[in-house]
mmCIF file of C-alpha atoms in Angstrom:
data_model
loop_
_atom_site.group_PDB
_atom_site.id
_atom_site.type_symbol
_atom_site.label_atom_id
_atom_site.label_comp_id
_atom_site.label_asym_id
_atom_site.label_seq_id
_atom_site.Cartn_x
_atom_site.Cartn_y
_atom_site.Cartn_z
ATOM 1 C CA ASP A 1 44.066 -4.700 8.447
ATOM 2 C CA LEU A 2 41.962 -8.089 9.635
ATOM 3 C CA PHE A 3 44.370 -10.265 8.068
ATOM 4 C CA SER A 4 47.661 -10.207 9.030
ATOM 5 C CA VAL A 5 50.585 -12.411 7.964
ATOM 6 C CA ASN A 6 49.928 -14.357 11.233
ATOM 7 C CA GLY A 7 46.345 -14.168 11.506
ATOM 8 C CA TRP A 8 43.763 -16.178 9.368
ATOM 9 C CA ARG A 9 44.791 -16.993 5.627
ATOM 10 C CA SER A 10 41.613 -17.039 4.805
ATOM 11 C CA MET A 11 37.711 -16.292 6.396
ATOM 12 C CA LEU A 12 35.365 -18.736 5.449
ATOM 13 C CA SER A 13 32.251 -17.116 6.772
ATOM 14 C CA VAL A 14 30.453 -14.971 9.031
ATOM 15 C CA LEU A 15 27.999 -14.659 11.513
ATOM 16 C CA LEU A 16 25.872 -11.370 11.013
ATOM 17 C CA LEU A 17 23.662 -10.791 14.023
ATOM 18 C CA PHE A 18 20.813 -8.273 13.048
ATOM 19 C CA ALA A 19 19.918 -8.237 17.017
ATOM 20 C CA ALA A 20 16.862 -5.827 17.153
ATOM 21 C CA ILE A 21 14.101 -5.365 19.564
ATOM 22 C CA ALA A 22 11.372 -3.991 17.355
ATOM 23 C CA PHE A 23 7.714 -2.410 17.264
ATOM 24 C CA SER A 24 4.776 -3.553 16.647
ATOM 25 C CA HIS A 25 1.102 -2.306 16.246
ATOM 26 C CA GLY A 26 -1.085 -3.166 19.327
ATOM 27 C CA ASP A 27 -4.013 -2.141 16.901
ATOM 28 C CA ASN A 28 -3.256 -3.513 13.216
ATOM 29 C CA LEU A 29 -3.980 -1.329 10.014
ATOM 30 C CA PHE A 30 -4.444 -4.429 8.445
ATOM 31 C CA ASN A 31 -5.202 -8.020 8.765
ATOM 32 C CA ILE A 32 -3.046 -10.351 7.224
ATOM 33 C CA THR A 33 -3.737 -13.669 5.320
ATOM 34 C CA ASP A 34 -1.775 -16.927 4.941
ATOM 35 C CA ASP A 35 -0.401 -15.542 1.809
ATOM 36 C CA GLY A 36 1.127 -12.464 3.191
ATOM 37 C CA SER A 37 -2.075 -10.398 1.516
ATOM 38 C CA ALA A 38 -3.933 -7.352 3.203
ATOM 39 C CA GLY A 39 -7.141 -8.140 4.436
ATOM 40 C CA THR A 40 -9.905 -6.056 5.818
ATOM 41 C CA HIS A 41 -8.340 -2.726 7.900
ATOM 42 C CA SER A 42 -9.119 -1.337 11.021
ATOM 43 C CA ALA A 43 -8.657 1.836 12.680
ATOM 44 C CA PHE A 44 -4.763 2.853 12.762
ATOM 45 C CA SER A 45 -2.863 3.093 16.510
ATOM 46 C CA ASP A 46 0.257 4.429 17.440
ATOM 47 C CA ASN A 47 0.543 2.014 20.406
ATOM 48 C CA ALA A 48 3.033 -1.366 20.319
ATOM 49 C CA TYR A 49 5.084 -3.676 21.991
ATOM 50 C CA LEU A 50 8.496 -4.965 21.893
ATOM 51 C CA PHE A 51 9.144 -8.458 20.674
ATOM 52 C CA PRO A 52 12.632 -9.661 19.615
ATOM 53 C CA ASP A 53 13.470 -9.411 15.879
ATOM 54 C CA ASP A 54 14.185 -13.464 14.669
ATOM 55 C CA SER A 55 15.965 -12.103 11.281
ATOM 56 C CA GLU A 56 19.373 -13.300 12.096
ATOM 57 C CA ARG A 57 20.924 -15.774 9.156
ATOM 58 C CA LYS A 58 24.407 -16.489 8.443
ATOM 59 C CA THR A 59 26.233 -15.024 5.165
ATOM 60 C CA GLU A 60 28.956 -16.514 3.445
ATOM 61 C CA MET A 61 31.914 -14.226 2.492
ATOM 62 C CA ILE A 62 32.629 -14.907 -1.284
ATOM 63 C CA ALA A 63 34.767 -12.658 -3.555
ATOM 64 C CA THR A 64 33.225 -10.140 -5.760
ATOM 65 C CA PRO A 65 33.623 -11.099 -9.435
ATOM 66 C CA LYS A 66 34.340 -8.521 -11.883
ATOM 67 C CA PRO A 67 31.287 -7.232 -12.997
ATOM 68 C CA PHE A 68 29.718 -6.586 -16.584
ATOM 69 C CA THR A 69 29.936 -3.087 -17.923
ATOM 70 C CA PHE A 70 27.812 -1.387 -20.562
ATOM 71 C CA THR A 71 28.662 2.126 -22.422
ATOM 72 C CA VAL A 72 26.205 4.612 -21.158
ATOM 73 C CA PHE A 73 26.324 7.012 -24.225
ATOM 74 C CA ASN A 74 27.202 5.831 -27.721
ATOM 75 C CA ASP A 75 29.562 8.842 -28.174
ATOM 76 C CA SER A 76 31.472 8.502 -24.878
ATOM 77 C CA SER A 77 33.628 5.987 -23.097
ATOM 78 C CA MET A 78 31.527 6.410 -20.042
ATOM 79 C CA TYR A 79 30.831 3.100 -18.557
ATOM 80 C CA PHE A 80 28.292 1.674 -15.762
ATOM 81 C CA PRO A 81 28.818 -1.731 -14.268
ATOM 82 C CA TYR A 82 26.314 -4.370 -13.495
ATOM 83 C CA PHE A 83 26.224 -7.835 -12.121
ATOM 84 C CA SER A 84 24.028 -10.361 -14.169
ATOM 85 C CA THR A 85 23.221 -13.985 -14.281
ATOM 86 C CA SER A 86 24.368 -13.296 -18.205
ATOM 87 C CA GLU A 87 25.811 -10.225 -20.080
ATOM 88 C CA ILE A 88 22.513 -8.573 -21.803
ATOM 89 C CA PHE A 89 24.473 -5.712 -23.685
ATOM 90 C CA THR A 90 25.401 -7.971 -26.488
ATOM 91 C CA ASN A 91 24.716 -8.149 -30.181
ATOM 92 C CA ALA A 92 23.533 -11.796 -29.752
ATOM 93 C CA THR A 93 19.927 -12.870 -29.618
ATOM 94 C CA ASN A 94 18.475 -14.571 -26.396
ATOM 95 C CA THR A 95 15.648 -16.858 -27.197
ATOM 96 C CA THR A 96 15.105 -18.513 -23.839
ATOM 97 C CA VAL A 97 14.773 -15.570 -21.319
ATOM 98 C CA GLU A 98 11.144 -14.993 -20.343
ATOM 99 C CA HIS A 99 11.383 -12.767 -16.995
ATOM 100 C CA ALA A 100 14.482 -10.342 -16.115
ATOM 101 C CA ILE A 101 14.519 -9.356 -12.672
ATOM 102 C CA ILE A 102 16.354 -5.720 -12.198
ATOM 103 C CA VAL A 103 17.554 -5.845 -8.334
ATOM 104 C CA ILE A 104 18.307 -2.636 -6.838
ATOM 105 C CA HIS A 105 20.968 -2.706 -3.779
ATOM 106 C CA GLY A 106 20.877 -0.539 -0.402
ATOM 107 C CA SER A 107 22.808 2.319 1.255
ATOM 108 C CA LEU A 108 25.733 -0.098 1.292
ATOM 109 C CA ARG A 109 25.726 -0.502 -2.538
ATOM 110 C CA ASN A 110 26.528 -3.885 -1.915
ATOM 111 C CA ALA A 111 25.277 -4.706 -5.355
ATOM 112 C CA TYR A 112 26.901 -8.365 -5.334
ATOM 113 C CA ASP A 113 25.349 -9.499 -2.253
ATOM 114 C CA TYR A 114 21.635 -8.401 -3.175
ATOM 115 C CA TRP A 115 22.069 -9.919 -6.857
ATOM 116 C CA GLN A 116 23.315 -13.058 -5.034
ATOM 117 C CA SER A 117 20.550 -13.009 -2.513
ATOM 118 C CA MET A 118 18.143 -12.937 -5.644
ATOM 119 C CA VAL A 119 19.844 -15.724 -7.334
ATOM 120 C CA LYS A 120 19.484 -18.013 -4.041
ATOM 121 C CA ALA A 121 15.959 -16.813 -3.798
ATOM 122 C CA LEU A 122 15.230 -18.394 -7.722
ATOM 123 C CA GLN A 123 16.820 -21.738 -6.486
ATOM 124 C CA ILE A 124 14.633 -21.873 -3.493
ATOM 125 C CA GLU A 125 11.544 -21.376 -5.380
ATOM 126 C CA TYR A 126 12.531 -24.301 -7.820
ATOM 127 C CA GLU A 127 14.083 -26.406 -5.258
ATOM 128 C CA GLY A 128 12.722 -30.032 -6.068
ATOM 129 C CA ARG A 129 11.791 -29.121 -9.199
ATOM 130 C CA THR A 130 13.221 -28.754 -12.512
ATOM 131 C CA PHE A 131 15.265 -25.485 -12.497
ATOM 132 C CA PRO A 132 14.226 -23.501 -15.371
ATOM 133 C CA THR A 133 17.761 -22.841 -16.910
ATOM 134 C CA GLY A 134 17.801 -19.485 -19.532
ATOM 135 C CA ARG A 135 14.531 -18.489 -18.426
ATOM 136 C CA PHE A 136 15.122 -15.950 -15.787
ATOM 137 C CA LEU A 137 17.755 -13.219 -16.278
ATOM 138 C CA ILE A 138 19.059 -11.490 -12.505
ATOM 139 C CA ILE A 139 20.434 -7.787 -13.284
ATOM 140 C CA GLY A 140 21.920 -6.062 -10.283
ATOM 141 C CA PRO A 141 23.177 -2.635 -11.388
ATOM 142 C CA HIS A 142 26.066 -0.951 -8.929
ATOM 143 C CA TYR A 143 25.796 2.313 -8.436
ATOM 144 C CA THR A 144 28.868 4.412 -6.808
ATOM 145 C CA ILE A 145 29.525 7.222 -4.819
ATOM 146 C CA PRO A 146 33.495 8.958 -4.430
ATOM 147 C CA GLU A 147 34.568 6.622 -1.448
ATOM 148 C CA ASP A 148 34.042 3.421 -3.775
ATOM 149 C CA ASN A 149 36.993 4.831 -5.712
ATOM 150 C CA PRO A 150 35.157 4.451 -8.968
ATOM 151 C CA PRO A 151 37.931 3.606 -11.929
ATOM 152 C CA GLN A 152 37.995 6.398 -14.644
ATOM 153 C CA ASN A 153 35.351 6.640 -17.266
ATOM 154 C CA GLN A 154 32.915 4.688 -14.332
ATOM 155 C CA VAL A 155 29.364 7.171 -13.890
ATOM 156 C CA PHE A 156 29.052 7.430 -10.494
ATOM 157 C CA TRP A 157 27.302 10.294 -8.260
ATOM 158 C CA ASP A 158 28.849 12.857 -6.013
ATOM 159 C CA TYR A 159 26.734 11.868 -2.857
ATOM 160 C CA GLU A 160 25.001 8.972 -1.433
ATOM 161 C CA GLU A 161 21.404 10.326 -1.583
ATOM 162 C CA GLY A 162 21.886 11.177 -5.228
ATOM 163 C CA TRP A 163 21.510 7.864 -6.829
ATOM 164 C CA LYS A 164 18.490 6.742 -4.335
ATOM 165 C CA ARG A 165 16.155 9.477 -5.457
ATOM 166 C CA GLY A 166 17.191 9.728 -9.552
ATOM 167 C CA ASP A 167 19.571 12.691 -9.319
ATOM 168 C CA LEU A 168 21.697 13.332 -12.166
ATOM 169 C CA SER A 169 25.650 11.742 -12.162
ATOM 170 C CA SER A 170 28.595 13.296 -10.850
ATOM 171 C CA GLU A 171 28.934 16.847 -11.964
ATOM 172 C CA HIS A 172 32.909 16.007 -12.634
ATOM 173 C CA VAL A 173 32.377 14.015 -15.238
ATOM 174 C CA SER A 174 30.522 14.436 -18.628
ATOM 175 C CA PRO A 175 27.831 13.586 -19.990
ATOM 176 C CA ARG A 176 25.277 13.157 -16.958
ATOM 177 C CA ILE A 177 22.893 10.246 -16.465
ATOM 178 C CA SER A 178 19.861 10.150 -13.823
ATOM 179 C CA SER A 179 20.048 7.136 -11.815
ATOM 180 C CA TYR A 180 16.870 5.808 -13.085
ATOM 181 C CA GLY A 181 18.132 6.835 -16.491
ATOM 182 C CA ILE A 182 20.336 3.927 -16.124
ATOM 183 C CA VAL A 183 17.702 1.321 -15.164
ATOM 184 C CA ASP A 184 15.324 3.005 -18.600
ATOM 185 C CA LEU A 185 18.174 1.737 -20.450
ATOM 186 C CA MET A 186 18.191 -1.749 -19.332
ATOM 187 C CA LEU A 187 14.479 -1.752 -19.882
ATOM 188 C CA ASN A 188 14.650 -0.462 -23.094
ATOM 189 C CA PHE A 189 17.781 -2.611 -24.342
ATOM 190 C CA LEU A 190 15.334 -5.737 -23.090
ATOM 191 C CA ASN A 191 12.318 -4.398 -24.203
ATOM 192 C CA ASN A 192 13.877 -5.013 -28.232
ATOM 193 C CA HIS A 193 11.992 -7.554 -29.820
ATOM 194 C CA ASN A 194 14.732 -8.879 -31.633
ATOM 195 C CA GLN A 195 17.274 -9.101 -28.711
ATOM 196 C CA PHE A 196 15.399 -10.505 -26.429
ATOM 197 C CA PRO A 197 12.112 -12.428 -28.613
ATOM 198 C CA ALA A 198 11.077 -14.717 -25.457
ATOM 199 C CA LEU A 199 10.497 -12.013 -22.864
ATOM 200 C CA LYS A 200 7.350 -11.492 -21.365
ATOM 201 C CA ASN A 201 7.788 -9.810 -17.729
ATOM 202 C CA ILE A 202 10.479 -7.314 -16.404
ATOM 203 C CA THR A 203 10.402 -6.870 -12.382
ATOM 204 C CA VAL A 204 12.334 -3.803 -10.695
ATOM 205 C CA VAL A 205 12.965 -4.224 -6.934
ATOM 206 C CA GLY A 206 14.871 -3.284 -4.639
ATOM 207 C CA HIS A 207 15.128 -3.137 -0.775
ATOM 208 C CA SER A 208 15.582 -0.187 1.795
ATOM 209 C CA ALA A 209 17.397 2.453 0.006
ATOM 210 C CA GLY A 210 17.026 0.317 -2.845
ATOM 211 C CA GLY A 211 13.035 0.481 -2.380
ATOM 212 C CA GLN A 212 13.219 3.926 -2.289
ATOM 213 C CA PHE A 213 14.564 3.827 -5.513
ATOM 214 C CA VAL A 214 11.975 1.497 -6.828
ATOM 215 C CA GLN A 215 9.027 3.404 -5.524
ATOM 216 C CA ARG A 216 9.896 6.823 -6.849
ATOM 217 C CA TYR A 217 11.073 5.448 -10.238
ATOM 218 C CA ALA A 218 7.665 3.481 -10.751
ATOM 219 C CA CYS A 219 6.148 6.883 -10.004
ATOM 220 C CA GLY A 220 8.293 8.869 -12.467
ATOM 221 C CA SER A 221 9.530 6.677 -15.601
ATOM 222 C CA GLU A 222 8.100 6.683 -18.514
ATOM 223 C CA GLN A 223 7.518 3.158 -20.392
ATOM 224 C CA SER A 224 5.145 3.814 -23.397
ATOM 225 C CA ASN A 225 5.185 0.187 -25.446
ATOM 226 C CA MET A 226 7.074 -1.582 -23.146
ATOM 227 C CA GLN A 227 6.759 -5.286 -21.691
ATOM 228 C CA HIS A 228 4.706 -6.387 -18.632
ATOM 229 C CA VAL A 229 7.020 -4.101 -15.324
ATOM 230 C CA ARG A 230 6.569 -5.090 -11.842
ATOM 231 C CA TYR A 231 7.619 -2.668 -9.361
ATOM 232 C CA ILE A 232 8.561 -4.666 -6.001
ATOM 233 C CA PRO A 233 9.660 -1.661 -3.251
ATOM 234 C CA THR A 234 10.874 -3.745 -0.241
ATOM 235 C CA ASN A 235 11.393 -2.231 3.159
ATOM 236 C CA PRO A 236 11.607 1.485 1.961
ATOM 237 C CA SER A 237 12.500 3.894 4.508
ATOM 238 C CA SER A 238 10.299 6.722 3.167
ATOM 239 C CA TYR A 239 7.716 6.984 0.357
ATOM 240 C CA MET A 240 6.524 9.854 -2.197
ATOM 241 C CA TYR A 241 3.596 10.998 -1.707
ATOM 242 C CA LEU A 242 1.460 12.913 -4.108
ATOM 243 C CA ASN A 243 0.044 15.532 -2.195
ATOM 244 C CA ALA A 244 0.774 17.872 1.406
ATOM 245 C CA THR A 245 -2.027 15.154 2.847
ATOM 246 C CA ARG A 246 0.166 13.154 6.299
ATOM 247 C CA TRP A 247 -0.949 11.144 8.861
ATOM 248 C CA SER A 248 -1.397 13.516 11.667
ATOM 249 C CA ARG A 249 -0.600 11.309 15.127
ATOM 250 C CA VAL A 250 -1.697 13.737 17.404
ATOM 251 C CA ASP A 251 -5.431 14.399 15.467
ATOM 252 C CA LYS A 252 -5.638 10.689 14.049
ATOM 253 C CA ARG A 253 -6.619 11.471 11.129
ATOM 254 C CA TRP A 254 -5.388 12.495 7.380
ATOM 255 C CA GLU A 255 -4.801 16.424 7.233
ATOM 256 C CA HIS A 256 -2.385 18.985 5.242
ATOM 257 C CA LEU A 257 0.240 19.678 7.672
ATOM 258 C CA HIS A 258 1.506 22.989 8.919
ATOM 259 C CA PRO A 259 5.181 23.470 7.276
ATOM 260 C CA ARG A 260 6.357 25.672 9.406
ATOM 261 C CA HIS A 261 6.839 22.492 11.734
ATOM 262 C CA CYS A 262 9.241 20.328 8.799
ATOM 263 C CA PRO A 263 9.230 23.292 5.797
ATOM 264 C CA ARG A 264 9.868 20.375 3.178
ATOM 265 C CA TYR A 265 7.739 17.408 4.086
ATOM 266 C CA ASN A 266 6.534 17.630 0.911
ATOM 267 C CA HIS A 267 9.598 18.290 -1.613
ATOM 268 C CA TYR A 268 10.872 15.381 -3.390
ATOM 269 C CA LYS A 269 11.689 13.085 -2.752
ATOM 270 C CA TYR A 270 8.984 12.873 0.258
ATOM 271 C CA GLY A 271 6.399 14.747 -2.208
ATOM 272 C CA ILE A 272 5.474 16.287 -5.032
ATOM 273 C CA THR A 273 7.010 19.605 -5.514
ATOM 274 C CA HIS A 274 10.799 20.732 -6.021
ATOM 275 C CA LEU A 275 11.187 17.495 -8.599
ATOM 276 C CA ASN A 276 14.510 16.894 -9.526
ATOM 277 C CA HIS A 277 15.435 16.980 -13.144
ATOM 278 C CA TYR A 278 14.421 13.291 -14.046
ATOM 279 C CA MET A 279 10.683 13.537 -12.202
ATOM 280 C CA SER A 280 10.467 17.192 -13.726
ATOM 281 C CA GLN A 281 10.317 15.514 -17.437
ATOM 282 C CA ALA A 282 7.243 13.551 -16.213
ATOM 283 C CA GLY A 283 5.861 16.316 -13.968
ATOM 284 C CA PRO A 284 3.239 16.123 -11.413
ATOM 285 C CA GLN A 285 -0.021 15.652 -13.232
ATOM 286 C CA THR A 286 1.667 12.951 -15.303
ATOM 287 C CA ILE A 287 2.800 11.290 -11.956
ATOM 288 C CA ILE A 288 -0.369 10.899 -10.779
ATOM 289 C CA THR A 289 -2.344 9.867 -13.586
ATOM 290 C CA GLN A 290 0.416 6.930 -14.506
ATOM 291 C CA TYR A 291 1.133 5.533 -11.017
ATOM 292 C CA PRO A 292 -2.095 3.855 -9.889
ATOM 293 C CA ARG A 293 -1.542 2.252 -13.574
ATOM 294 C CA ARG A 294 1.682 0.672 -12.598
ATOM 295 C CA ASP A 295 1.478 -3.014 -11.243
ATOM 296 C CA VAL A 296 2.990 -2.232 -7.629
ATOM 297 C CA VAL A 297 3.215 -4.791 -4.942
ATOM 298 C CA TYR A 298 4.619 -3.228 -1.521
ATOM 299 C CA LEU A 299 6.485 -5.907 0.022
ATOM 300 C CA LEU A 300 6.992 -5.289 4.274
ATOM 301 C CA GLY A 301 8.409 -7.146 6.268
ATOM 302 C CA LEU A 302 6.658 -7.525 9.977
ATOM 303 C CA ASN A 303 9.352 -7.404 12.212
ATOM 304 C CA ASP A 304 10.823 -4.242 10.459
ATOM 305 C CA THR A 305 9.669 -1.831 13.328
ATOM 306 C CA CYS A 306 12.564 -0.380 14.684
ATOM 307 C CA ASN A 307 13.592 3.148 15.236
ATOM 308 C CA GLU A 308 16.697 4.476 17.319
ATOM 309 C CA ILE A 309 14.762 7.544 18.676
ATOM 310 C CA VAL A 310 11.388 5.613 19.534
ATOM 311 C CA ASN A 311 13.084 2.316 21.177
ATOM 312 C CA VAL A 312 15.273 3.538 23.910
ATOM 313 C CA THR A 313 16.031 2.836 27.352
ATOM 314 C CA ARG A 314 15.293 4.813 30.439
ATOM 315 C CA ASN A 315 18.802 5.781 29.929
ATOM 316 C CA GLY A 316 18.259 6.656 26.464
ATOM 317 C CA LYS A 317 20.218 4.016 24.862
ATOM 318 C CA PRO A 318 18.761 2.461 21.766
ATOM 319 C CA THR A 319 17.339 -0.876 21.938
ATOM 320 C CA CYS A 320 17.554 -1.872 18.361
ATOM 321 C CA ASP A 321 19.479 -1.827 15.199
ATOM 322 C CA SER A 322 16.830 0.025 12.754
ATOM 323 C CA HIS A 323 19.720 -0.185 9.966
ATOM 324 C CA GLY A 324 20.035 3.528 9.082
ATOM 325 C CA ILE A 325 16.011 4.418 9.221
ATOM 326 C CA ASP A 326 15.411 8.039 8.085
ATOM 327 C CA ARG A 327 14.949 9.959 10.903
ATOM 328 C CA SER A 328 14.918 13.520 9.313
ATOM 329 C CA CYS A 329 11.240 15.454 10.498
ATOM 330 C CA GLU A 330 10.375 14.610 6.594
ATOM 331 C CA GLY A 331 10.708 11.105 7.233
ATOM 332 C CA MET A 332 9.334 10.735 10.767
ATOM 333 C CA ILE A 333 5.927 12.673 9.119
ATOM 334 C CA GLU A 334 5.515 9.706 7.238
ATOM 335 C CA GLY A 335 5.526 7.226 10.370
ATOM 336 C CA LEU A 336 7.838 5.745 13.190
ATOM 337 C CA PHE A 337 9.367 2.932 11.191
ATOM 338 C CA ARG A 338 9.560 1.161 7.928
ATOM 339 C CA LEU A 339 6.379 -1.048 8.980
ATOM 340 C CA GLN A 340 4.068 1.904 9.679
ATOM 341 C CA ARG A 341 5.005 4.028 7.039
ATOM 342 C CA GLY A 342 4.666 1.371 4.273
ATOM 343 C CA LYS A 343 0.592 1.060 5.727
ATOM 344 C CA LEU A 344 -0.030 4.362 5.936
ATOM 345 C CA TYR A 345 1.327 5.084 2.539
ATOM 346 C CA TYR A 346 -0.863 2.156 1.253
ATOM 347 C CA GLU A 347 -3.994 3.697 3.349
ATOM 348 C CA PHE A 348 -2.800 6.837 1.678
ATOM 349 C CA LEU A 349 -3.382 5.584 -2.088
ATOM 350 C CA GLN A 350 -6.492 4.500 -1.463
ATOM 351 C CA LEU A 351 -7.865 7.538 -0.384
ATOM 352 C CA PHE A 352 -6.125 9.235 -2.710
ATOM 353 C CA TYR A 353 -7.571 7.493 -5.638
ATOM 354 C CA GLY A 354 -10.673 6.399 -4.399
ATOM 355 C CA TYR A 355 -9.973 3.143 -5.013
ATOM 356 C CA GLU A 356 -6.880 0.127 -4.483
ATOM 357 C CA PRO A 357 -4.562 0.696 -6.972
ATOM 358 C CA HIS A 358 -2.007 -1.576 -5.900
ATOM 359 C CA ARG A 359 -1.238 -4.716 -3.610
ATOM 360 C CA ILE A 360 0.617 -5.457 -0.393
ATOM 361 C CA ARG A 361 2.064 -8.274 1.150
ATOM 362 C CA PHE A 362 3.460 -8.647 4.296
ATOM 363 C CA VAL A 363 6.362 -11.159 5.583
ATOM 364 C CA PRO A 364 5.717 -12.778 9.121
ATOM 365 C CA GLY A 365 9.217 -13.021 11.405
ATOM 366 C CA VAL A 366 11.368 -10.581 9.172
ATOM 367 C CA GLY A 367 12.663 -7.394 10.070
ATOM 368 C CA HIS A 368 15.349 -5.231 7.579
ATOM 369 C CA ASP A 369 16.988 -8.035 5.954
ATOM 370 C CA HIS A 370 16.886 -8.401 1.803
ATOM 371 C CA ALA A 371 17.956 -11.907 1.649
ATOM 372 C CA ALA A 372 15.002 -12.970 4.276
ATOM 373 C CA MET A 373 12.695 -10.850 2.679
ATOM 374 C CA TRP A 374 12.783 -12.345 -1.234
ATOM 375 C CA GLN A 375 13.733 -15.784 -0.228
ATOM 376 C CA SER A 376 10.631 -15.854 1.795
ATOM 377 C CA PRO A 377 7.517 -17.966 0.607
ATOM 378 C CA VAL A 378 5.818 -14.730 0.047
ATOM 379 C CA GLY A 379 8.639 -12.696 -1.102
ATOM 380 C CA ARG A 380 9.016 -15.295 -3.942
ATOM 381 C CA ALA A 381 5.441 -15.403 -5.000
ATOM 382 C CA VAL A 382 5.500 -11.846 -5.392
ATOM 383 C CA ILE A 383 8.596 -11.548 -7.313
ATOM 384 C CA PHE A 384 8.513 -14.686 -9.608
ATOM 385 C CA THR A 385 4.435 -15.571 -9.769
ATOM 386 C CA LEU A 386 3.019 -12.613 -12.029
ATOM 387 C CA ASP A 387 -0.982 -12.778 -12.374
#
């Protein structure tokens, strides 16, 4: 126990040190402009050099408040928890909210920390200006697994990977719902003009595992007659490709890979075959058709360049902490580290569709840190300014 009777009675704050040695391209795929956008791109290179990650920051340890909850099914007692700047699933009309932001947490399932980081980003955005009280609604869904000891009647997922990829909730609790279905319920409620008459924009943003969640959700969700929705996958560890083509580091070209070396590399969640229940409702052709129509902005940290398999000393010890990058064969086929994977995926989309369907932005000096990403000038511009 960290806090014995004779130990500290309280701990006000703790310094979290994200010290990492990271890779950066010697020949960048993109030239980065001052606003973090991508300029003219050049030939891709795997050459890299080491440099320190300066994204360390201080995080205050604040007691997590009790979340709001909503009933998932009308004829069931099953409920789902979420953090929010105000309760949303009520009968009261909200006449002030113009922009709702749904924040998807990472693998640690620390929803309150992620939600709080976004609230802080909004405060920074309006520092020195009149704060837009009531105009923004920030919501943080909280997905849980058995090790979180979810209370009775709370919807949860049987395994860590399940909620990230939109799988159905625990088979031990009925009825079941996809983790993406939870966001569907939130969007449908927010889209009720009688409930939120002033709402104009919705943003779904997630970092790391949350970034994986957002990218796949943007591919497969159905949103007819919906308010404008922006999707911001931030530093995800992998992406859903739309065919079997991948970048070959050996041949230095895009090509269909031999499945013998990694037989499931084009299975969902990495590819478009063997879709789960939620994604199958859309199907491959609908996903391919609707994805370029979505307002998607990929947000990548220029220092998110660690992979413990690659960044090692001569005696094989890792020289950095990737914070759980996907090192499966399916993940490694997409690139060596998150920054490279994001750049490659963005280039893939341009080749696949024949034009640039989405946008990409880069945050200088930041590695795998959700707060630093979203609170940066580039991050705030993407999240809070809709153009």
